[in-house]
Short mmCIF file of C-alpha atoms in Angstrom, two decimals:
data_model
loop_
_atom_site.label_atom_id
_atom_site.label_comp_id
_atom_site.label_asym_id
_atom_site.label_seq_id
_atom_site.Cartn_x
_atom_site.Cartn_y
_atom_site.Cartn_z
CA MET V 2 -24.76 -15.59 61.31
CA ASP V 3 -24.31 -19.32 61.99
CA LEU V 4 -21.46 -21.29 60.47
CA LYS V 5 -23.75 -23.01 57.85
CA ARG V 6 -24.96 -19.56 56.54
CA LEU V 7 -21.20 -18.34 56.61
CA LEU V 8 -20.14 -21.45 54.50
CA GLU V 9 -22.94 -20.90 51.91
CA SER V 10 -22.02 -17.30 51.55
CA LEU V 11 -18.55 -18.03 50.96
CA ALA V 12 -19.11 -20.72 48.46
CA ALA V 13 -21.46 -18.27 46.53
CA ILE V 14 -18.69 -15.77 46.54
CA LEU V 15 -16.21 -18.32 45.41
CA ALA V 16 -18.51 -19.44 42.65
CA ILE V 17 -18.96 -15.77 41.40
CA MET V 18 -15.17 -15.17 41.61
CA THR V 19 -14.76 -18.38 39.45
CA LEU V 20 -17.22 -17.46 36.80
CA ALA V 21 -15.61 -14.05 36.78
CA ALA V 22 -12.11 -15.47 36.26
CA CYS V 23 -13.38 -17.90 33.51
CA LYS V 24 -14.93 -14.88 31.70
CA LYS V 25 -11.87 -12.92 32.05
CA ALA V 26 -9.66 -15.91 30.84
CA GLN V 27 -11.74 -16.38 27.76
CA PRO V 28 -9.40 -15.79 24.68
CA LEU V 29 -9.79 -12.53 22.87
CA ASN V 30 -10.55 -14.16 19.56
CA ARG V 31 -13.40 -16.24 21.26
CA GLN V 32 -14.90 -13.04 22.86
CA VAL V 33 -15.08 -11.52 19.39
CA THR V 34 -16.58 -14.57 17.73
CA ALA V 35 -19.06 -15.25 20.66
CA SER V 36 -20.61 -11.77 20.34
CA SER V 37 -23.97 -11.54 18.56
CA ALA V 38 -23.17 -7.78 17.55
CA ASP V 39 -21.88 -6.57 14.21
CA TRP V 40 -18.18 -5.86 14.12
CA TYR V 41 -16.43 -3.13 12.04
CA LEU V 42 -12.89 -3.88 10.57
CA TYR V 43 -11.57 -0.46 9.50
CA GLN V 44 -8.71 1.67 8.76
CA GLY V 45 -8.20 5.10 9.36
CA ALA V 46 -11.58 6.94 9.28
CA GLY V 47 -13.28 3.97 7.95
CA SER V 48 -13.85 5.93 4.71
CA GLY V 49 -12.85 4.99 1.08
CA GLN V 50 -13.37 1.90 -0.69
CA GLY V 51 -12.15 -1.13 0.87
CA ASN V 52 -11.45 0.67 4.08
CA LEU V 53 -14.51 -0.61 6.05
CA LEU V 54 -15.75 -4.32 6.46
CA GLN V 55 -18.61 -5.40 8.53
CA LEU V 56 -18.37 -8.72 10.07
CA HIS V 57 -21.11 -10.91 11.81
CA PHE V 58 -20.17 -14.19 13.36
CA TYR V 59 -22.69 -17.26 13.46
CA ASN V 60 -22.80 -20.16 15.86
CA ASN V 61 -22.20 -22.53 12.77
CA GLN V 62 -18.80 -21.39 12.39
CA THR V 63 -19.55 -19.08 9.49
CA VAL V 64 -19.22 -15.36 9.21
CA SER V 65 -20.94 -12.69 7.06
CA VAL V 66 -18.20 -10.43 5.53
CA LYS V 67 -19.38 -7.25 3.77
CA SER V 68 -17.52 -4.31 2.30
CA ILE V 69 -19.66 -1.25 3.26
CA ALA V 70 -19.24 2.39 2.78
CA ASN V 71 -20.64 3.77 6.32
CA PHE V 72 -20.99 2.34 9.86
CA ASN V 73 -24.20 0.69 10.75
CA GLN V 74 -25.01 0.21 6.88
CA LYS V 75 -27.10 -2.60 6.14
CA ASN V 76 -26.27 -3.09 2.34
CA GLY V 77 -22.83 -3.90 1.07
CA THR V 78 -20.67 -6.35 -1.16
CA ASN V 79 -20.40 -9.68 0.40
CA ILE V 80 -17.05 -11.29 0.34
CA LEU V 81 -17.75 -14.99 -0.11
CA ASN V 82 -15.56 -18.09 -0.11
CA ALA V 83 -14.70 -20.21 -3.15
CA ASP V 84 -18.10 -21.84 -3.41
CA PHE V 85 -19.78 -18.35 -3.22
CA ALA V 86 -21.12 -18.89 0.39
CA ASN V 87 -20.37 -17.23 3.67
CA PRO V 88 -16.71 -18.26 4.63
CA THR V 89 -15.93 -20.37 7.62
CA TYR V 90 -13.51 -18.95 10.33
CA ARG V 91 -10.95 -20.50 12.56
CA LEU V 92 -9.53 -19.40 16.04
CA ASN V 93 -5.87 -19.77 16.49
CA GLN V 94 -5.07 -21.56 19.79
CA ASP V 95 -2.96 -18.58 21.02
CA GLY V 96 -6.27 -16.71 21.36
CA LYS V 97 -5.28 -13.73 19.44
CA GLU V 98 -6.01 -14.60 15.80
CA ILE V 99 -9.09 -15.02 13.61
CA THR V 100 -8.66 -16.79 10.11
CA ILE V 101 -11.52 -16.30 7.74
CA ASN V 102 -11.62 -18.56 4.77
CA THR V 103 -12.83 -16.06 2.11
CA LYS V 104 -11.97 -16.80 -1.46
CA PRO V 105 -8.18 -16.42 -1.35
CA PRO V 106 -6.36 -14.64 -0.24
CA ARG V 107 -7.80 -15.52 3.21
CA MET V 108 -8.40 -12.99 5.83
CA VAL V 109 -5.96 -13.06 8.99
CA ILE V 110 -6.86 -10.79 11.68
CA ALA V 111 -4.30 -10.56 14.66
CA LEU V 112 -5.71 -8.90 17.85
CA LYS V 113 -3.47 -6.57 19.65
CA SER V 114 -4.75 -4.25 22.35
CA SER V 115 -8.10 -2.93 23.43
CA TYR V 116 -9.35 0.70 22.37
CA GLN V 117 -12.33 2.69 22.49
CA GLU V 118 -13.05 5.68 20.13
CA THR V 119 -15.88 7.80 18.88
CA ILE V 120 -15.81 8.42 15.00
CA HIS V 121 -18.50 9.86 12.93
CA GLY V 122 -20.83 10.00 15.98
CA TYR V 123 -20.36 6.12 16.69
CA THR V 124 -18.71 5.08 19.76
CA LEU V 125 -16.73 1.80 19.25
CA ASN V 126 -15.09 -0.64 21.64
CA GLY V 127 -12.88 -3.28 20.52
CA TYR V 128 -9.23 -4.09 19.49
CA THR V 129 -6.40 -2.78 17.40
CA VAL V 130 -5.64 -5.39 14.80
CA THR V 131 -2.93 -6.25 12.13
CA TYR V 132 -4.92 -7.22 8.99
CA GLN V 133 -3.04 -7.52 5.53
CA GLY V 134 0.27 -6.45 7.05
CA GLN V 135 -1.24 -3.11 8.06
CA LYS V 136 -2.66 -1.58 11.52
CA TRP V 137 -6.61 -1.80 11.41
CA LYS V 138 -9.20 -1.40 14.12
CA LEU V 139 -11.94 -4.06 14.99
CA GLY V 140 -14.87 -2.54 17.12
CA LYS V 141 -18.47 -2.91 17.72
CA ILE V 142 -20.79 0.03 18.30
CA THR V 143 -21.81 0.67 21.80
CA HIS V 144 -23.31 4.10 21.38
CA ARG V 145 -24.69 6.41 18.62
CA ASN V 146 -25.07 10.17 18.73
CA HIS V 147 -27.92 10.45 15.96
CA GLN V 148 -27.23 14.10 15.35
CA ALA V 149 -23.52 13.59 14.72
CA THR V 150 -23.96 10.62 12.63
CA ALA V 151 -26.54 12.47 10.42
CA ALA V 152 -24.27 15.44 10.21
CA TYR V 153 -21.43 13.10 9.12
CA LEU V 154 -23.63 11.16 6.39
CA LYS V 155 -24.64 14.70 4.82
CA LYS V 156 -21.10 15.64 4.57
CA HIS V 157 -19.79 12.26 3.58
CA HIS V 158 -22.00 11.91 0.49
CA HIS V 159 -20.97 15.49 -0.54
CA HIS V 160 -17.31 14.53 -0.12
CA GLN V 161 -17.72 11.17 -2.09
CA ALA V 162 -19.14 13.21 -5.04
CA ILE V 163 -16.07 15.26 -5.32
CA LYS V 164 -13.50 12.68 -4.31
CA VAL V 165 -13.07 11.40 -7.74
CA ALA V 166 -11.88 14.62 -9.17
CA ALA V 167 -9.86 15.77 -6.23
CA SER V 168 -6.69 14.52 -7.41
CA ASP V 169 -6.81 16.09 -10.77
CA LYS V 170 -7.86 19.28 -9.20
CA LEU V 171 -4.72 19.34 -6.94
CA GLY V 172 -2.41 17.70 -9.43
CA PRO V 173 -1.94 20.75 -11.88
CA SER V 174 -1.48 23.16 -9.06
CA LEU V 175 0.32 21.42 -6.44
CA MET V 176 3.49 23.09 -7.30
CA LYS V 177 2.13 26.33 -6.22
CA HIS V 178 2.56 25.42 -2.61
CA LEU V 179 6.33 24.97 -3.02
CA VAL V 180 8.45 27.08 -0.73
CA ASP V 181 11.47 28.78 -2.28
CA PRO V 182 14.67 27.95 -0.44
CA THR V 183 16.76 30.76 -1.89
CA VAL V 184 15.13 33.15 0.47
CA ALA V 185 16.95 31.63 3.24
CA ALA V 186 20.10 30.26 1.49
CA ASP V 187 23.54 31.13 2.59
CA SER V 188 26.33 30.96 0.24
CA LYS V 189 28.85 30.70 3.22
CA ALA V 190 27.51 27.30 4.13
CA VAL V 191 29.00 25.37 1.21
CA GLN V 192 32.49 25.01 2.64
CA LEU V 193 33.84 22.47 4.89
CA ASN V 194 37.35 23.07 6.37
CA GLY V 195 38.05 25.55 3.70
CA HIS V 196 37.05 23.37 0.88
CA ALA V 197 34.06 23.91 -1.31
CA VAL V 198 31.50 21.34 -1.35
CA VAL V 199 29.32 22.63 -4.38
CA GLY V 200 28.62 19.96 -6.82
CA GLU V 201 26.75 16.86 -7.92
CA TYR V 202 26.96 13.50 -5.77
CA ASP V 203 25.79 9.87 -6.01
CA TYR V 204 25.41 7.71 -3.02
CA ARG V 205 23.91 4.54 -1.57
CA ALA V 206 22.46 3.44 1.67
CA LEU V 207 20.19 0.87 3.25
CA SER V 208 16.66 1.20 4.84
CA THR V 209 16.11 -1.88 6.76
CA THR V 210 15.81 -4.59 4.06
CA SER V 211 15.61 -2.08 1.13
CA ARG V 212 18.33 -0.69 -0.84
CA VAL V 213 18.53 3.11 -1.37
CA TYR V 214 20.01 4.99 -4.24
CA GLY V 215 20.51 8.81 -3.92
CA HIS V 216 21.80 11.93 -5.66
CA LEU V 217 22.74 15.04 -3.80
CA SER V 218 22.89 18.56 -5.62
CA ILE V 219 24.62 21.31 -3.79
CA ALA V 220 24.32 24.72 -5.35
CA SER V 221 26.76 27.66 -4.88
CA ASP V 222 24.10 29.76 -3.24
CA GLY V 223 23.70 27.31 -0.38
CA THR V 224 20.55 25.52 -1.60
CA PHE V 225 20.29 21.74 -2.15
CA THR V 226 18.13 19.11 -3.80
CA ASN V 227 18.56 15.55 -2.48
CA THR V 228 16.82 12.57 -4.37
CA ILE V 229 16.61 8.96 -3.19
CA TYR V 230 14.76 5.91 -4.62
CA ILE V 231 13.77 3.28 -2.21
CA HIS V 232 13.85 -0.12 -3.78
CA ALA V 233 11.25 -2.90 -2.40
CA PRO V 234 12.82 -5.10 0.25
CA GLN V 235 15.38 -7.55 -0.79
CA SER V 236 14.44 -11.38 -1.57
CA LYS V 237 15.39 -13.61 1.30
CA GLU V 238 16.31 -16.32 -1.16
CA ASN V 239 18.69 -13.86 -3.13
CA PRO V 240 19.52 -11.07 -0.78
CA ASN V 241 22.51 -10.06 -2.74
CA VAL V 242 20.70 -9.58 -5.94
CA ASP V 243 19.30 -6.12 -6.25
CA ASN V 244 15.68 -5.84 -6.19
CA PRO V 245 14.87 -3.56 -9.18
CA VAL V 246 11.29 -2.54 -7.82
CA ILE V 247 11.07 0.90 -6.88
CA MET V 248 8.84 1.39 -3.87
CA GLN V 249 9.23 5.20 -3.33
CA GLN V 250 10.87 8.22 -4.55
CA GLN V 251 11.55 11.12 -2.11
CA THR V 252 12.93 14.48 -3.18
CA LEU V 253 14.11 16.96 -0.50
CA SER V 254 14.96 20.62 -1.21
CA GLY V 255 16.05 23.39 1.12
CA TYR V 256 18.91 25.16 2.12
CA LEU V 257 22.14 24.43 3.97
CA THR V 258 23.46 25.66 7.35
CA SER V 259 26.94 25.42 8.76
CA LEU V 260 27.54 24.58 12.53
CA TYR V 261 30.62 23.40 14.38
CA GLY V 262 32.44 22.21 11.15
CA LYS V 263 29.43 20.44 9.80
CA ILE V 264 26.89 21.25 7.12
CA TYR V 265 23.16 20.58 8.06
CA PHE V 266 20.06 20.13 5.74
CA LYS V 267 17.24 22.80 6.53
CA PRO V 268 14.52 21.03 4.52
CA LEU V 269 11.54 23.17 3.21
CA ASN V 270 10.06 20.84 0.60
CA LEU V 271 9.51 16.97 0.44
CA LEU V 272 8.07 15.49 -2.55
CA THR V 273 6.97 11.64 -2.00
CA ILE V 274 6.10 9.46 -5.01
CA SER V 275 4.82 6.03 -4.06
CA TYR V 276 4.56 3.32 -6.60
CA PHE V 277 2.43 0.24 -7.06
CA THR V 278 4.83 -2.73 -6.48
CA ALA V 279 2.91 -5.78 -7.39
CA GLY V 280 3.71 -6.87 -10.81
CA GLN V 281 5.76 -3.44 -11.51
CA ASN V 282 7.00 -2.73 -14.89
CA ILE V 283 10.29 -1.11 -13.64
CA ASP V 284 10.52 0.73 -16.98
CA ASN V 285 7.10 2.31 -16.81
CA PRO V 286 5.98 2.22 -13.14
CA ALA V 287 2.59 3.21 -12.17
CA ILE V 288 2.26 5.94 -9.61
CA LYS V 289 0.14 5.03 -6.46
CA SER V 290 0.28 8.44 -4.55
CA ILE V 291 1.91 11.88 -4.41
CA ASP V 292 2.44 14.11 -1.62
CA LEU V 293 4.11 17.44 -1.08
CA ALA V 294 5.13 18.35 2.42
CA THR V 295 6.24 21.91 3.17
CA ASP V 296 7.72 23.56 6.29
CA THR V 297 6.54 27.23 6.85
CA LYS V 298 5.47 29.50 9.75
CA LYS V 299 2.03 29.41 8.51
CA TYR V 300 1.53 25.55 8.05
CA GLY V 301 4.17 24.41 10.57
CA ASN V 302 6.62 21.61 10.49
CA ASN V 303 5.17 18.71 8.16
CA ILE V 304 8.39 16.96 7.13
CA ASN V 305 8.82 14.06 9.26
CA GLN V 306 12.65 13.15 8.50
CA LYS V 307 15.51 12.68 10.79
CA ARG V 308 18.27 15.41 10.39
CA TRP V 309 20.72 15.06 7.66
CA ARG V 310 24.37 16.32 7.86
CA VAL V 311 27.52 16.44 5.73
CA GLU V 312 31.06 15.92 7.29
CA GLN V 313 34.36 15.85 5.60
CA GLY V 314 35.88 12.28 5.85
CA LYS V 315 39.48 10.97 5.26
CA GLN V 316 38.70 10.76 1.35
CA ASP V 317 35.11 11.53 0.92
CA LEU V 318 32.46 13.69 1.94
CA LEU V 319 30.25 11.84 4.50
CA LEU V 320 26.35 11.80 4.83
CA PHE V 321 24.77 11.03 7.96
CA ASN V 322 21.02 10.44 8.49
CA LYS V 323 19.40 7.90 11.23
CA ASP V 324 16.53 6.92 8.73
CA PHE V 325 19.25 5.28 6.51
CA GLN V 326 22.17 3.05 7.28
CA PRO V 327 25.49 2.84 5.47
CA TRP V 328 26.13 0.56 2.68
CA ALA V 329 29.65 0.43 2.00
CA SER V 330 31.45 -0.42 -1.41
CA ALA V 331 34.79 -1.97 -2.00
CA ASN V 332 36.42 1.50 -2.77
CA GLU V 333 35.41 3.09 0.41
CA ASP V 334 37.56 3.31 3.69
CA SER V 335 36.40 1.87 7.02
CA GLU V 336 34.38 5.20 8.03
CA VAL V 337 30.96 4.10 9.08
CA ALA V 338 28.81 6.57 7.11
CA ILE V 339 27.15 7.10 3.89
CA HIS V 340 29.92 7.98 1.34
CA LEU V 341 29.36 10.77 -1.30
CA HIS V 342 30.85 10.30 -4.64
CA PRO V 343 31.25 13.15 -7.23
CA SER V 344 28.99 12.62 -10.15
CA SER V 345 28.73 13.94 -13.66
CA GLN V 346 25.17 13.41 -13.51
CA THR V 347 22.79 16.28 -12.73
CA LYS V 348 19.26 15.99 -11.35
CA PRO V 349 16.18 18.33 -12.39
CA SER V 350 14.95 20.67 -9.59
CA LEU V 351 12.02 19.42 -7.48
CA ALA V 352 9.61 21.09 -9.43
CA GLN V 353 10.98 19.98 -12.70
CA GLN V 354 10.82 16.14 -11.28
CA TYR V 355 7.24 16.74 -10.35
CA GLN V 356 6.19 17.98 -13.99
CA GLN V 357 7.87 14.94 -15.42
CA LEU V 358 6.31 12.49 -13.00
CA TYR V 359 2.85 14.01 -13.27
CA GLN V 360 3.10 13.97 -16.91
CA HIS V 361 4.09 10.45 -16.52
CA TYR V 362 1.09 9.67 -14.47
CA LEU V 363 -1.27 11.47 -16.79
CA ASP V 364 0.10 9.39 -19.89
CA LEU V 365 -0.39 6.10 -17.93
CA GLN V 366 -3.88 7.06 -17.08
CA LYS V 367 -4.55 7.77 -20.91
CA GLN V 368 -2.93 4.41 -21.92
CA PRO V 369 -2.02 2.02 -19.06
CA VAL V 370 -1.06 -0.84 -21.26
CA THR V 371 1.36 -0.80 -24.23
CA SER V 372 3.36 -3.88 -23.45
CA ASN V 373 2.96 -7.17 -21.74
CA ALA V 374 4.78 -5.96 -18.75
CA ASP V 375 2.27 -3.00 -18.55
CA LEU V 376 -0.54 -5.61 -18.53
CA ARG V 377 0.85 -7.41 -15.59
CA GLN V 378 1.32 -4.18 -13.66
CA TYR V 379 -2.11 -3.14 -14.43
CA VAL V 380 -3.51 -6.41 -12.94
CA GLY V 381 -1.34 -6.00 -9.89
CA ALA V 382 -2.26 -2.44 -9.38
CA TYR V 383 -5.98 -3.04 -9.95
CA SER V 384 -5.82 -6.15 -7.67
CA SER V 385 -4.05 -4.27 -4.84
CA ARG V 386 -7.05 -1.96 -4.59
CA HIS V 387 -9.57 -4.64 -4.78
CA GLN V 388 -8.68 -7.19 -2.20
CA ARG V 389 -6.10 -8.93 -4.53
CA ALA V 390 -8.61 -9.62 -7.12
CA ILE V 391 -9.78 -8.53 -10.50
CA ALA V 392 -13.40 -8.72 -11.22
CA GLY V 393 -13.63 -11.18 -8.49
CA ILE V 394 -11.01 -13.48 -9.76
CA GLY V 395 -8.20 -13.82 -7.12
CA VAL V 396 -4.60 -13.41 -8.42
CA ASN V 397 -1.13 -14.20 -6.74
CA MET V 398 0.96 -11.45 -7.84
CA THR V 399 3.90 -12.95 -5.90
CA GLY V 400 3.58 -16.43 -7.63
CA LYS V 401 4.86 -17.58 -10.94
CA PHE V 402 4.22 -15.40 -13.93
CA SER V 403 5.28 -14.91 -17.70
CA ILE V 404 5.19 -11.86 -19.88
CA ASN V 405 7.47 -13.25 -22.60
CA GLN V 406 4.87 -14.85 -24.95
CA ASP V 407 3.99 -13.79 -28.13
CA PRO V 408 0.25 -12.86 -28.36
CA ALA V 409 0.20 -14.65 -31.93
CA ASN V 410 0.78 -17.91 -30.15
CA TYR V 411 -2.40 -17.69 -28.10
CA PRO V 412 -5.28 -17.50 -30.72
CA GLY V 413 -8.85 -17.97 -29.36
CA VAL V 414 -11.99 -19.43 -30.87
CA ASP V 415 -15.47 -18.26 -29.98
CA ARG V 416 -18.42 -20.28 -29.07
CA ASN V 417 -19.43 -20.63 -32.53
CA GLY V 418 -16.17 -21.95 -33.69
CA GLN V 419 -15.02 -18.83 -35.34
CA LYS V 420 -11.40 -17.73 -35.08
CA GLN V 421 -11.11 -14.51 -32.58
CA PRO V 422 -8.75 -11.58 -33.49
CA LEU V 423 -5.48 -11.77 -31.67
CA VAL V 424 -4.90 -9.72 -28.63
CA GLN V 425 -2.28 -7.16 -28.74
CA TYR V 426 -0.79 -7.85 -25.06
CA LEU V 427 -0.96 -10.77 -22.67
CA ALA V 428 0.38 -11.83 -19.37
CA LEU V 429 0.36 -15.33 -17.78
CA ILE V 430 -0.25 -14.92 -13.84
CA GLU V 431 -0.64 -17.51 -11.17
CA PRO V 432 -4.31 -17.75 -9.59
CA ALA V 433 -4.79 -17.24 -5.84
CA VAL V 434 -6.72 -20.45 -5.21
CA LEU V 435 -5.95 -23.35 -2.85
CA GLN V 436 -3.28 -25.62 -3.97
CA GLU V 437 -5.34 -28.49 -4.20
CA LYS V 438 -8.13 -26.99 -6.29
CA LYS V 439 -7.98 -25.69 -10.00
CA SER V 440 -9.33 -22.45 -10.58
CA ALA V 441 -12.38 -22.35 -13.10
CA HIS V 442 -10.79 -19.57 -14.93
CA THR V 443 -7.24 -21.07 -15.51
CA VAL V 444 -5.82 -22.50 -18.72
CA SER V 445 -3.48 -25.55 -18.52
CA THR V 446 -0.02 -24.79 -19.94
CA PRO V 447 3.20 -26.95 -19.93
CA GLU V 448 4.37 -24.73 -17.02
CA GLY V 449 1.28 -25.07 -15.00
CA GLU V 450 -2.08 -23.62 -14.39
CA PHE V 451 -2.34 -19.79 -15.16
CA LEU V 452 -4.74 -17.08 -15.49
CA ILE V 453 -4.23 -15.66 -18.95
CA PHE V 454 -5.05 -11.94 -19.46
CA GLY V 455 -5.27 -10.05 -22.71
CA VAL V 456 -5.83 -6.65 -23.91
CA ARG V 457 -7.23 -5.64 -27.38
CA ASN V 458 -8.39 -2.07 -28.38
CA HIS V 459 -8.38 -1.03 -24.75
CA GLN V 460 -10.64 -4.04 -23.52
CA LEU V 461 -9.55 -6.58 -21.02
CA TYR V 462 -10.02 -10.28 -21.90
CA LEU V 463 -9.27 -13.70 -20.14
CA LEU V 464 -8.54 -16.56 -21.93
CA GLU V 465 -10.66 -19.42 -20.92
CA GLN V 466 -10.67 -23.22 -21.53
CA PRO V 467 -14.54 -24.51 -21.32
CA ASP V 468 -13.33 -28.00 -21.39
CA GLU V 469 -10.11 -28.93 -19.75
CA ASP V 470 -9.86 -32.00 -21.82
CA SER V 471 -9.80 -29.90 -25.05
CA ASN V 472 -7.30 -27.55 -26.51
CA THR V 473 -10.00 -25.03 -27.49
CA VAL V 474 -9.57 -21.71 -25.71
CA THR V 475 -11.74 -18.68 -26.01
CA TRP V 476 -10.93 -15.04 -25.29
CA SER V 477 -13.96 -13.72 -23.05
CA PRO V 478 -14.15 -9.95 -22.34
CA PHE V 479 -14.65 -8.40 -19.13
CA ARG V 480 -17.92 -6.66 -19.38
CA ASN V 481 -18.22 -2.97 -18.15
CA PHE V 482 -14.66 -2.97 -17.03
CA SER V 483 -12.72 0.28 -16.95
CA MET V 484 -9.17 -0.16 -18.55
CA GLN V 485 -7.76 2.42 -16.26
CA LEU V 486 -5.06 2.34 -13.55
CA PRO V 487 -6.26 3.38 -9.88
CA GLN V 488 -6.13 7.08 -9.51
CA ALA V 489 -3.30 8.44 -7.58
CA ASN V 490 -3.88 10.09 -4.26
CA ILE V 491 -2.24 13.50 -4.73
CA THR V 492 -2.02 15.54 -1.49
CA TRP V 493 -0.41 18.62 0.24
CA ASN V 494 0.62 18.49 3.69
CA LYS V 495 -1.42 15.26 4.30
#
């Protein structure tokens, strides 16, 4: 090969390497939006309402966003912008984020690491992402096993038909799976250094930025019940003011064992109750999910908690657990531990707690709104399951609100000029709209623009102001709208 041909070959190789490098260096978000394929944004198995979205990016900087039920589905519910059109999208300069300007709240997708998996017969390639503060996946279909997808769809349709009743079927019978801790109880394990530790104890702790309040019951037969209430994270603006919103309740039951002068928990049952936190009525909180985890030889170890132990301190009994951090009070000494304080209060057993909570859930399902605070909670719970919107109207549950108004002060006039019956309950909630644009559904008040929801005879209404220059307002009903809280997901060893 002469020198000229050698140089030409080297130049060609260099050009190919340069193109490959450019392609490799293309930002991740641009690789996604430049693709002509449909992308699927999904969580878990991609099943269940709101857990699967189909994205298709266009050259004019818009994107089609659909909420669909199955992969590779053509029909779905479009998620649009405030002008009822396909939203535009923006790529962050770091190359790792895609912001889609849907009707607020906007969709912000942060790309993490690449992945490949086969699910329901579809092989998807793409990226793990963070979306709405949770871990999701964004992938495109690269292969389809037709036999496997057909089998899944057949099974999926059957599962969807029974899904609505699944929680109610398990709810009444969940406690039949409870493991009896008295079988393995040991009354000798209730002493430390010759002192009995039987009794009722209160304590408090921290879980990252959340405050935790607990109660421990130790019985003379060596069994225990430990109940904790984990509150929502503390406000950054007022970190020393207790956030009263309850995020989760956990009740652990089992038996105690003694080893090297310490007492250890041997948990057999863990009941976890999660609550809706958006707009929560702390006096009547709505239950989001219930799970019972049990440890048995047959079903294995299903209780994912760090080991609890009790030790004798200088003044108090000390409780240790790596999931929670000490939160000392003024009357405690310098020992870095969770201090147990004797209490005259007693807590029901785990089974009794469940029966009370399950009845509370059933009562709320029958009648979710009996106060202004309940109405705000209902809007928050419903919107949290429907893209932070209620009947397509975006709400800002972390914004300004008011539940102190008297419904009698908000009379409505219908389109014919006739006075409407007063609503029984109402709540003023800030809309989720761009700050520079007034929502078409808000009403002007001295405190600002608000969405004003009302309830009369188990029917949801919205107060509308047809003419913003007029004081006339009308209560408009939500048509074909169920006034029921989202059904709790009740599970065993999920």
